mmCIF file of C-alpha atoms in Angstrom:
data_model
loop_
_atom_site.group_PDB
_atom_site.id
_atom_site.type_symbol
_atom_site.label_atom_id
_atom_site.label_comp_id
_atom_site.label_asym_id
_atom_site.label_seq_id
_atom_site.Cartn_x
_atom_site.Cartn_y
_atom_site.Cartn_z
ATOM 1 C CA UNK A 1 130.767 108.093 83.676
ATOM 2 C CA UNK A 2 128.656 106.314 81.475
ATOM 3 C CA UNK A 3 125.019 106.450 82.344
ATOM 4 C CA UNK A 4 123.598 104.189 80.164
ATOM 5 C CA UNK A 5 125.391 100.952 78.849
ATOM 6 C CA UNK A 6 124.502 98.372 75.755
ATOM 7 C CA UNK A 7 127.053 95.612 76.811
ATOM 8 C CA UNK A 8 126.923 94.363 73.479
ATOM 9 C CA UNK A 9 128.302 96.370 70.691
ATOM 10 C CA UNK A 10 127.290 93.597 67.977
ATOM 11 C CA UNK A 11 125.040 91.027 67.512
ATOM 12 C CA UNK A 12 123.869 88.191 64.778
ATOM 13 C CA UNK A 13 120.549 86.791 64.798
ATOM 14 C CA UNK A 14 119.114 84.123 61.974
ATOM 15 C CA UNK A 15 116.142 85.931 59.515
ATOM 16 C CA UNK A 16 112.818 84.936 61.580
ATOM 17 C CA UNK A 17 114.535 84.658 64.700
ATOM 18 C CA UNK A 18 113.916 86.503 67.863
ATOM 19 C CA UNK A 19 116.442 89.992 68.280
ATOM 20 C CA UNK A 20 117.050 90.815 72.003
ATOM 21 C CA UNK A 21 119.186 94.134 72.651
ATOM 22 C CA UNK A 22 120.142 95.081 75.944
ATOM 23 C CA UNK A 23 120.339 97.910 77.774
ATOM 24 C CA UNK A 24 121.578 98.847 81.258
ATOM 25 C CA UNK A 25 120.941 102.456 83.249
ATOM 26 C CA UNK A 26 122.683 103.678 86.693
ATOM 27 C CA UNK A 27 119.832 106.395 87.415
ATOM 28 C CA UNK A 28 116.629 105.090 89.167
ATOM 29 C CA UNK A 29 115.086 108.388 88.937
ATOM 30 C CA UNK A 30 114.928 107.873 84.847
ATOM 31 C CA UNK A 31 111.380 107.837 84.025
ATOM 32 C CA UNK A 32 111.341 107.387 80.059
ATOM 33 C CA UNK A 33 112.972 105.211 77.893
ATOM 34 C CA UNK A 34 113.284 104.824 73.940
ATOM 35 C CA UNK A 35 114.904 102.978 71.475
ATOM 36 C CA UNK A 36 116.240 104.507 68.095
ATOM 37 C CA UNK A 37 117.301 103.082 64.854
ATOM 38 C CA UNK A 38 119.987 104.018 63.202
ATOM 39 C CA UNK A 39 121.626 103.254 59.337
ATOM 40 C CA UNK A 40 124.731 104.390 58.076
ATOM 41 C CA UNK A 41 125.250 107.448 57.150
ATOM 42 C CA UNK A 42 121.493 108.428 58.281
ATOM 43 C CA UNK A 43 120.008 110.097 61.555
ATOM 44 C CA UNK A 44 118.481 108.088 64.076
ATOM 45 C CA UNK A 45 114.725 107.192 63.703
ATOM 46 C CA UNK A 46 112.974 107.182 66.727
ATOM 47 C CA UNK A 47 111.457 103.606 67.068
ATOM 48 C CA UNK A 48 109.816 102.761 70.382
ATOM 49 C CA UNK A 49 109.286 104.229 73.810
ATOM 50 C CA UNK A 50 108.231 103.338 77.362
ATOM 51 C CA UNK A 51 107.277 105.539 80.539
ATOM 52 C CA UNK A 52 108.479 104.444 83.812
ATOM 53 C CA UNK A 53 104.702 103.125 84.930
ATOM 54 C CA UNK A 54 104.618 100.553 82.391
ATOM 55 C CA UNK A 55 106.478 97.211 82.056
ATOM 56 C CA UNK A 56 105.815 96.603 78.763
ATOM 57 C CA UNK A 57 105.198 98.090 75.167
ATOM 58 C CA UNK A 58 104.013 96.678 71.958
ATOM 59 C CA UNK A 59 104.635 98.014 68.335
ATOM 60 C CA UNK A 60 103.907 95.197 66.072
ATOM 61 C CA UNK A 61 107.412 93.357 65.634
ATOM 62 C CA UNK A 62 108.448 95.314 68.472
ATOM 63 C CA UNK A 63 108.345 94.955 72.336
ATOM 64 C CA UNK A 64 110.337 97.407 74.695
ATOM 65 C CA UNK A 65 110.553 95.434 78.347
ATOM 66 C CA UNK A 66 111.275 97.437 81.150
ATOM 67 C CA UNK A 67 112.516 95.930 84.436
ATOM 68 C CA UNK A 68 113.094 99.068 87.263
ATOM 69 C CA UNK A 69 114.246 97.730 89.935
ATOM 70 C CA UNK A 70 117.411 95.819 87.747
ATOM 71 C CA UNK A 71 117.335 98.925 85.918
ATOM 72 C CA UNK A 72 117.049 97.025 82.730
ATOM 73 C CA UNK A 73 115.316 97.605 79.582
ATOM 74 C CA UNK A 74 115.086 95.415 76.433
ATOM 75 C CA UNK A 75 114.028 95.327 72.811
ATOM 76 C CA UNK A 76 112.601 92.351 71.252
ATOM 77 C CA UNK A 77 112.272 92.506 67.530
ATOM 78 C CA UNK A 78 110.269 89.503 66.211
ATOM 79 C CA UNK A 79 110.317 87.866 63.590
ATOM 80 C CA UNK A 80 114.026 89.500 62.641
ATOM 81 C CA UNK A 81 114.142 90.935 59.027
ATOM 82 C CA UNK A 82 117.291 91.538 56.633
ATOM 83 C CA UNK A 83 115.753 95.271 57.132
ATOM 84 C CA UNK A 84 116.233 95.540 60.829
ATOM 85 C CA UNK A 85 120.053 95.586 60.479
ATOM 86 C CA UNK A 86 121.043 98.125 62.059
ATOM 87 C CA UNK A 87 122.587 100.011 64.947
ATOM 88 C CA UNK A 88 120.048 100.255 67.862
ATOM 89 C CA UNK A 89 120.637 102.835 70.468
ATOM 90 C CA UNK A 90 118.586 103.017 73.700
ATOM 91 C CA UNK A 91 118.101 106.488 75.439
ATOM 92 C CA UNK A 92 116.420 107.611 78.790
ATOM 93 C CA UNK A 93 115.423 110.694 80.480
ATOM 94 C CA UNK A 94 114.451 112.742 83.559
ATOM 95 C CA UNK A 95 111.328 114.775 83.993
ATOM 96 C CA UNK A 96 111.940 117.410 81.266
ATOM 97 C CA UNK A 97 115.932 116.675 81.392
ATOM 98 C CA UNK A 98 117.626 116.137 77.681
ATOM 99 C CA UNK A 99 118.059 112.322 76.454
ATOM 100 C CA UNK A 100 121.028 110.638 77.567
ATOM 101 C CA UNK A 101 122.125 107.841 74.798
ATOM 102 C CA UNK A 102 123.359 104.059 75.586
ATOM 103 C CA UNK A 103 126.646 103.195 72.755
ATOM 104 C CA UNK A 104 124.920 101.626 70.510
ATOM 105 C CA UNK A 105 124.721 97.527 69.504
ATOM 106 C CA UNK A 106 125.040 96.812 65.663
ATOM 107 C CA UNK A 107 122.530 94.251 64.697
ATOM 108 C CA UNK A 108 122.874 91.923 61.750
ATOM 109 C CA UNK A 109 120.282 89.738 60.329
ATOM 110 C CA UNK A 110 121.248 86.861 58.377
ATOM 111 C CA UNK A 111 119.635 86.314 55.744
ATOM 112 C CA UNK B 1 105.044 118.171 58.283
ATOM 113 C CA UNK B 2 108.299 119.302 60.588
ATOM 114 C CA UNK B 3 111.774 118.637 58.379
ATOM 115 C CA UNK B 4 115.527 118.839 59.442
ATOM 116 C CA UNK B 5 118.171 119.409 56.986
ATOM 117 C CA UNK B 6 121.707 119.827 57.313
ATOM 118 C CA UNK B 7 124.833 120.397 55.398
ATOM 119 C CA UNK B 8 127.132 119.431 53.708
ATOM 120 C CA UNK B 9 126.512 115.415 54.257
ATOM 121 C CA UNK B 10 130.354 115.047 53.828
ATOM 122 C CA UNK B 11 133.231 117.312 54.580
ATOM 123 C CA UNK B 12 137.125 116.730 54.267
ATOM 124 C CA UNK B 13 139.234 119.423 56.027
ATOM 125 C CA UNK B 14 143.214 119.610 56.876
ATOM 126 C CA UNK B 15 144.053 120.159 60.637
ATOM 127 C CA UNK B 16 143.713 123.759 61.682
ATOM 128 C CA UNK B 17 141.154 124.799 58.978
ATOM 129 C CA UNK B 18 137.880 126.115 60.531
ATOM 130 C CA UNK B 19 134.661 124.756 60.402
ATOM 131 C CA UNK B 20 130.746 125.193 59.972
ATOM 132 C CA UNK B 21 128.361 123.271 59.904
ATOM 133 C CA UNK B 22 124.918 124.429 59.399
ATOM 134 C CA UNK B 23 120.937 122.848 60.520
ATOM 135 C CA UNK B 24 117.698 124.319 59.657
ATOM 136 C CA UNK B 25 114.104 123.091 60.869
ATOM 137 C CA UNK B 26 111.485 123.861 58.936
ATOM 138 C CA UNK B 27 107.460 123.313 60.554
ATOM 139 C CA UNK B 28 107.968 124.173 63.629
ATOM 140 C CA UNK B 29 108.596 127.314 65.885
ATOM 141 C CA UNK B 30 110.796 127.306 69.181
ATOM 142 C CA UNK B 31 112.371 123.836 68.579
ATOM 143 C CA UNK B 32 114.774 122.448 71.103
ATOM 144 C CA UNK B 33 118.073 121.535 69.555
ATOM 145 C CA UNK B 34 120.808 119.462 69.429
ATOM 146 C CA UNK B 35 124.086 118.524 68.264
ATOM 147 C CA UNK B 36 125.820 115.121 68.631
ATOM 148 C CA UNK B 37 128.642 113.711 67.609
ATOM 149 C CA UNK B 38 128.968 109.972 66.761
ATOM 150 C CA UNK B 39 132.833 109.171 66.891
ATOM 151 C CA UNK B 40 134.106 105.586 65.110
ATOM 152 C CA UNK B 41 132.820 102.532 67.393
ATOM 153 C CA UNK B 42 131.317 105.182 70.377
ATOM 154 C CA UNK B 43 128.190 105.871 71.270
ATOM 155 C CA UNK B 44 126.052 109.410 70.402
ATOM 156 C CA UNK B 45 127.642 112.002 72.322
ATOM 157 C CA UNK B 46 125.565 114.882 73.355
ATOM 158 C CA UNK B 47 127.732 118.377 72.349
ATOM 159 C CA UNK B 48 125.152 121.613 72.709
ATOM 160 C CA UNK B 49 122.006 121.960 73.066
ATOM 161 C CA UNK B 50 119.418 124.990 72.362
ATOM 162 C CA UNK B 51 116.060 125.561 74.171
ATOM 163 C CA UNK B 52 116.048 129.212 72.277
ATOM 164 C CA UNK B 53 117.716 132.025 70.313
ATOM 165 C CA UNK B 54 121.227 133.052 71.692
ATOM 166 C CA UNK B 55 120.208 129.900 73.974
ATOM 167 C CA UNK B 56 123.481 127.659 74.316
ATOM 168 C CA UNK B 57 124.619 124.831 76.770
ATOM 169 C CA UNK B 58 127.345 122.872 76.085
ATOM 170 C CA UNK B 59 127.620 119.811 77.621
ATOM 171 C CA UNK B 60 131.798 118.938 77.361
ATOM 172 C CA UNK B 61 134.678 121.196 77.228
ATOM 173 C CA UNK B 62 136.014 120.947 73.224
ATOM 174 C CA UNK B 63 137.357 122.687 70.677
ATOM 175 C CA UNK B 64 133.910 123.316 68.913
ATOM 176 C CA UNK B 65 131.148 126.326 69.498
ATOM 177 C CA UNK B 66 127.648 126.372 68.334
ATOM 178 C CA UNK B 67 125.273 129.307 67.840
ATOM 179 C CA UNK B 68 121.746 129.990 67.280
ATOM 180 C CA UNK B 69 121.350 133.163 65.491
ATOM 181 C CA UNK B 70 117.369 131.952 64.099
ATOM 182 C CA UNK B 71 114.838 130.356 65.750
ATOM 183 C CA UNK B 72 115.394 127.458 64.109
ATOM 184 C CA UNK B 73 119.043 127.298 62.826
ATOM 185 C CA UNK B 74 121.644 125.523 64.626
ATOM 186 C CA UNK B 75 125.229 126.447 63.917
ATOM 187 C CA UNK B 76 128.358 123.976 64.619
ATOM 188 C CA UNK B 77 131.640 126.002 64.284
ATOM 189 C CA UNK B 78 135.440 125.292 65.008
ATOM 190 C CA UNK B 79 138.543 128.170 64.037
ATOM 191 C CA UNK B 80 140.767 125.211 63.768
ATOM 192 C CA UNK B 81 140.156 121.378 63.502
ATOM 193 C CA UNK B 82 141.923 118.818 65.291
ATOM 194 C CA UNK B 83 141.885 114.984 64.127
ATOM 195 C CA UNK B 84 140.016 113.814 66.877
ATOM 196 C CA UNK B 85 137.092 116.271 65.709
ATOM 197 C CA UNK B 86 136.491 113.922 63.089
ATOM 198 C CA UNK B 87 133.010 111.590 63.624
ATOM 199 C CA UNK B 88 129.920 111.647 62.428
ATOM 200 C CA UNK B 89 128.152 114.940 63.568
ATOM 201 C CA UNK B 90 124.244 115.023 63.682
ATOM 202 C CA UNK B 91 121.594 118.015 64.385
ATOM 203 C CA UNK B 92 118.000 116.813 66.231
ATOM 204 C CA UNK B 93 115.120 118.906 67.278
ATOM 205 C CA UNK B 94 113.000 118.499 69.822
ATOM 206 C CA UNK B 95 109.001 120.541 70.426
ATOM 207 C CA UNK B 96 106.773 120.096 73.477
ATOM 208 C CA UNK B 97 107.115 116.717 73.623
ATOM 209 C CA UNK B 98 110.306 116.328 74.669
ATOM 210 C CA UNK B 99 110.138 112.286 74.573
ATOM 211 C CA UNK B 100 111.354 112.396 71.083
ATOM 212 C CA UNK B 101 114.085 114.093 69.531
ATOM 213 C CA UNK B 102 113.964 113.767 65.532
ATOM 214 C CA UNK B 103 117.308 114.194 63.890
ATOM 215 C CA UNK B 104 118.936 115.426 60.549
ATOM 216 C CA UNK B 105 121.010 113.288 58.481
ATOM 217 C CA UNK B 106 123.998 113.733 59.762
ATOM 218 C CA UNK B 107 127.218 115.122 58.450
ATOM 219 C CA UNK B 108 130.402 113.330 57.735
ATOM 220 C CA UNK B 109 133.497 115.013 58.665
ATOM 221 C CA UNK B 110 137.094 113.930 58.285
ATOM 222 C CA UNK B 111 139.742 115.626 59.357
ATOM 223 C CA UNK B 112 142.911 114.885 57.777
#
C-alpha cells in the first residue's frame, strides 16, 4: 500500500516558468517532509524540508507548501532552469521512524 | 566532511550468479544505513536498513541479504540473481539527524 503518491510521473514546464510537483500522503501522524533531487545515474540530493508546524518553506528558487489537513505537500521551483531537470522525489517521516519515499515525477525544462 | 562511496557503479551478471555489492562511509561513526532499490519507472524502494553493527531489518521478503560487518560498511548480497533483481540499487546514511538521509551513487545492475 503505497503511502506516499506523486500522481504525476512526468512533467514539462517552459525555462522561467513556475514548476509545481505534487505530492500526496495517507498518514496524518507524518510530521516531516522533504524533497530530493535526483539525476541519472546519481544518488538523490537532499533539497528541501518542512516540519509538520510550518506551512511553508523558502530556499531561494524553492518553496515546499504543506497543507495537513488535505495531506498535501508541494514544491514550487521558480524561475525553472534547464538544470532543474530532473526526477523529484518527496519523502516523509514519523518521530524517529525511517523515510518513506513518494515514486518519483520526472521534470523537464524546456529550454 | 562525511562521504559515501559504493561499488562497482555498473554490474552485468547472468541469472543465478551471486552478488555483492559493497558501501563505505567515511566521517562519521554509528551511521544509520540504507539500501534502496530504484526499479525502471518505480519509485525508491526501501530494502534494509542498519541502525548498528550486526544491526539488520529488512523491510520486504526478497531474494537479497545485507550485512554489516563494520561500523560503517553496508553489504548487499544475493547467492543467485533473478531478472527482476535488476534496478538501480543505492546505499544512504543517516547520523543524529535523522531528517536527512545522504546517499551514494548508486549502482547499476543488470541481470541478464
Amino acid at each position: 500500500d503505497q503511502q506516499v503518491k506523486q500522481n504525476s510521473p512526468s512533467l514539462s514546464v517552459q525555462e522561467g516558468r513556475i514548476s509545481i510537483l505534487n505530492c500526496d500522503y495517507t498518514n496524518s501522524m507524518f510530521d516531516y517532509f522533504l524533497w530530493y533531487k535526483k539525476y541519472p545515474a546519481e544518488g538523490p540530493t537532499f533539497l528541501i524540508s518542512i516540519s509538520s508546524i510550518k506551512d511553508k518553506n523558502e530556499d531561494g528558487r524553492f518553496t515546499v507548501f504543506l497543507n495537513k489537513s488535505a495531506k498535501h505537500l508541494s514544491l514550487h521551483i521558480v524561475p525553472s532552469q534547464p538544470g532543474d531537470s530532473a526526477v523529484y522525489f518527496c519523502a516523509v517521516r514519523r518521530g524517529n521512524e525511517k523515510l518513506t519515499f513518494g515514486t518519483g515525477t520526472r521534470l523537464t525544462i524546456i529550454p | 566532511s562525511q562521504t559515501i562511496h559504493q561499488w562497482p557503479a555498473t554490474l552485468v551478471q547472468p541469472v543465478g550468479s551471486p552478488l555483492s555489492l559493497e558501501c563505505t562511509v567515511e566521517g562519521t561513526s554509528n551511521p544509520n544505513l540504507y539500501w534502496y532499490r530504484q526499479a525502471a519507472g518505480r519509485g525508491l524502494q526501501l530494502l534494509f536498513y542498519s541502525v548498528g553493527i550486526g544491526q539488520i531489518s529488512s523491510e520486504v521478503p526478497q531474494n537479497l541479504s545485507a550485512s554489516r560487518p563494520q561500523d560503517r560498511q553496508f553489504i548487499l548480497s544475493s547467492k543467485k540473481l533473478l531478472l527482476s533483481d535488476s534496478g538501480f540499487y543505492l546505499c544512504a546514511w543517516s547520523g543524529t539527524r535523522l531528517n536527512e538521509q545522504f546517499f551514494g551513487p548508486g549502482t547499476r545492475l543488470t541481470v541478464l
